[in-house]
Amino acid sequence: MAIIQSKKEQFDTLTERCIQIIRAGGQRDDILHKICVLLEREIEVYDWVGFYIADPNAERELYLGPYVGEATDHTRIPFGKGICGQVAESHQTFIVDDVHQQDNYLSCNIHVKSEIVVPVMQGDAFVAQIDIDSHTVSAMDDTDQKMLETICRELAPLF
Ligand code: SME
């Protein structure tokens, strides 16, 4: 008999697996890369999963950290630019149902339709973010948000 898992059940399991990866320890970027691999592989609508990190050596700029998916031209993003740069300023999760409706958006490739960006915070300080692109319109909802915010809270001490 096939077991049909709800999205919430699948995401609860994935959240636990990510927490296990983090708690197993190791180099920060290896941990980030393993999380990208897991989420991109397990979630059908996640087509690009990566981390942008606040550059401690540059004024208000993100650099691209570990990622899985097509290479992107956006290896550095100033705070305020694109969805990623806006989250670096707002410190709030940003879900974009249709990227073509956004004025302040940086296109990675023409297939991307929706996106979610979740900040990693150390107290009041913004340190990094997870960025996920999908080739499906409205691919992410509050279940994605809840899982990714939990993962980002667990990741915060690594930065
Ligand atoms: N779309 C992002 C840029 C990063 S790529 O999606 C990998 C943005 O608008 O900030």
mmCIF file of N, CA and C in Angstrom, residues 3 92 101 107 125 142:
data_model
loop_
_atom_site.group_PDB
_atom_site.id
_atom_site.type_symbol
_atom_site.label_atom_id
_atom_site.label_comp_id
_atom_site.label_asym_id
_atom_site.label_seq_id
_atom_site.Cartn_x
_atom_site.Cartn_y
_atom_site.Cartn_z
ATOM 1 N N ILE A 3 2.156 4.849 0.802
ATOM 2 C CA ILE A 3 1.953 5.784 1.909
ATOM 3 C C ILE A 3 2.042 7.192 1.341
ATOM 4 N N GLN A 92 13.364 40.037 6.834
ATOM 5 C CA GLN A 92 12.112 39.276 6.820
ATOM 6 C C GLN A 92 12.111 38.310 5.636
ATOM 7 N N GLN A 101 6.415 39.700 -11.757
ATOM 8 C CA GLN A 101 5.648 40.828 -11.214
ATOM 9 C C GLN A 101 6.517 41.741 -10.346
ATOM 10 N N SER A 107 17.382 38.406 -12.277
ATOM 11 C CA SER A 107 17.075 37.123 -12.904
ATOM 12 C C SER A 107 18.314 36.239 -12.991
ATOM 13 N N ALA A 125 21.469 40.944 14.198
ATOM 14 C CA ALA A 125 22.414 41.066 13.088
ATOM 15 C C ALA A 125 22.084 40.070 11.976
ATOM 16 N N ASP A 142 3.564 28.956 3.305
ATOM 17 C CA ASP A 142 4.020 29.114 4.690
ATOM 18 C C ASP A 142 4.623 27.837 5.272
#
